[in-house]
Coordinates of C-alpha atoms in Angstrom, one line a residue:
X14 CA 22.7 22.5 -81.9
X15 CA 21.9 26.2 -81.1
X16 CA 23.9 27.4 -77.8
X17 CA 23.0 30.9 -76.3
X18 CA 25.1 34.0 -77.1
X19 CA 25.9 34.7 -73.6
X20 CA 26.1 31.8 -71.3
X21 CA 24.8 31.9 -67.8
X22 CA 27.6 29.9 -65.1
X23 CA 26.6 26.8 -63.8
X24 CA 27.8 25.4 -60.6
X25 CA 28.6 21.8 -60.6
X26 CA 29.0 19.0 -57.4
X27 CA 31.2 16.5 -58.3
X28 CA 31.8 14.1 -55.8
X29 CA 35.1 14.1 -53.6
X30 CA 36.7 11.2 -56.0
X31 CA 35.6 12.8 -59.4
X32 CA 36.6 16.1 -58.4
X33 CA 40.0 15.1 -57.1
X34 CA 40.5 13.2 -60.3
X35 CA 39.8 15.6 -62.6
X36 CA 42.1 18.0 -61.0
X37 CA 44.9 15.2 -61.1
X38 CA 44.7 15.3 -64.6
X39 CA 44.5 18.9 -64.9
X40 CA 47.7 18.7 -62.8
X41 CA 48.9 16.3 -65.4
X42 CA 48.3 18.7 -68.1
X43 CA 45.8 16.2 -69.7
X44 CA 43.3 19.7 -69.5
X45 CA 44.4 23.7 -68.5
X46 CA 41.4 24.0 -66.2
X47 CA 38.8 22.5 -64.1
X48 CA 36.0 24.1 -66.7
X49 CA 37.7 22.5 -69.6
X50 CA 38.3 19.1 -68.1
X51 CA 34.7 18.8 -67.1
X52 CA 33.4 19.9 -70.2
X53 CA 35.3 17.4 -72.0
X54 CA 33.5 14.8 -69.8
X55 CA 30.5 16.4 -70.4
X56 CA 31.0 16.1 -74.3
X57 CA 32.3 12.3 -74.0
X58 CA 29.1 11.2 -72.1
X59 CA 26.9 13.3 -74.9
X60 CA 28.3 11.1 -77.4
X61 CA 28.4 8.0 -75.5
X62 CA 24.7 8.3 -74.6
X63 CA 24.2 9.4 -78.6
X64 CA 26.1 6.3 -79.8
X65 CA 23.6 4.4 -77.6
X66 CA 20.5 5.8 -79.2
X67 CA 21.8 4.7 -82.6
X68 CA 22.7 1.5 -82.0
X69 CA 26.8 2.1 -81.2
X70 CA 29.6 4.3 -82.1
X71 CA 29.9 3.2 -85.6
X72 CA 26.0 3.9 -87.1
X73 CA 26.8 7.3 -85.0
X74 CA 30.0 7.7 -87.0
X75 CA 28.4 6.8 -90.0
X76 CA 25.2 9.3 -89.3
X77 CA 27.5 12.2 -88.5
X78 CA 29.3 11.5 -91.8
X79 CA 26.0 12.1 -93.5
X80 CA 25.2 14.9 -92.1
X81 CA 28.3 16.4 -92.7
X82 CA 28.3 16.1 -96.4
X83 CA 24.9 17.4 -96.5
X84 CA 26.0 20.6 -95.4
X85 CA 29.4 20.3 -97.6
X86 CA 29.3 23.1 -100.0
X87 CA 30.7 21.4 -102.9
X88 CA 27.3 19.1 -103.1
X89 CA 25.1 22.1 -103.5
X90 CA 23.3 23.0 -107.1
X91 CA 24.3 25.8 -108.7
X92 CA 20.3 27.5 -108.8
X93 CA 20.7 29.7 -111.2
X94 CA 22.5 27.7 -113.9
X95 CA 19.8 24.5 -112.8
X96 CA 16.7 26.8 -113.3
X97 CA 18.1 27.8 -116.8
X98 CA 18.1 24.1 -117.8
X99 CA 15.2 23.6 -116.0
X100 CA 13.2 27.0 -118.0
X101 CA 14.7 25.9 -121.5
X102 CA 13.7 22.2 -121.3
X103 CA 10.5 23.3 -120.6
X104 CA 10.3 26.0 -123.1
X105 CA 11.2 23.2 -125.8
X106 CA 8.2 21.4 -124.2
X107 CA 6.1 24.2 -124.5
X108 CA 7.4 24.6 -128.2
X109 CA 7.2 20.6 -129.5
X110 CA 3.6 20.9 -128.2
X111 CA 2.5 24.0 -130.0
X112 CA 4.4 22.7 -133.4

């Protein structure tokens, strides 16, 4: 997900409850801040409505997973080493063709 650089600030209304809640548990140390414990909620009901869209929290686990070792490092082809396979085998090709 692409976030901008420079954020602009966003004024929230919470109502009376919510708001006095989540400064009780900022007050509890459960978050430093206001802006941190609402962001937090903001997060949990992102994935909440996510896991909905898939089906439930585990195919969104599972989904997440995949994606995650699609961008691990280790799984990517050395290029240079796989198009020098790639040029000899068809070189040989080329070669058993002509012979």
């Amino acid at each position: 997900m692409n976030k901008p650089v420079h954020p602009a600030p966003v004024a929230v209304t919470l109502t009376p409850d919510d708001a006095f809640d989540l400064q009780a548990r900022v007050e509890r140390g459960e978050f430093t801040s206001l802006d941190e414990a609402v962001s937090a909620e903001l997060a949990e009901l992102n994935y909440r409505r996510a896991a909905e869209v898939m089906g439930g929290s585990e195919k969104l686990e599972r989904f997440l997973d995949a994606l995650e070792a699609e961008d691990d490092p280790s799984t990517d082809v050395d290029a240079e080493g796989f198009f020098a396979e790639l040029r000899a085998g068809l070189k040989e090709r080329l070669d058993a063709s002509r012979g």
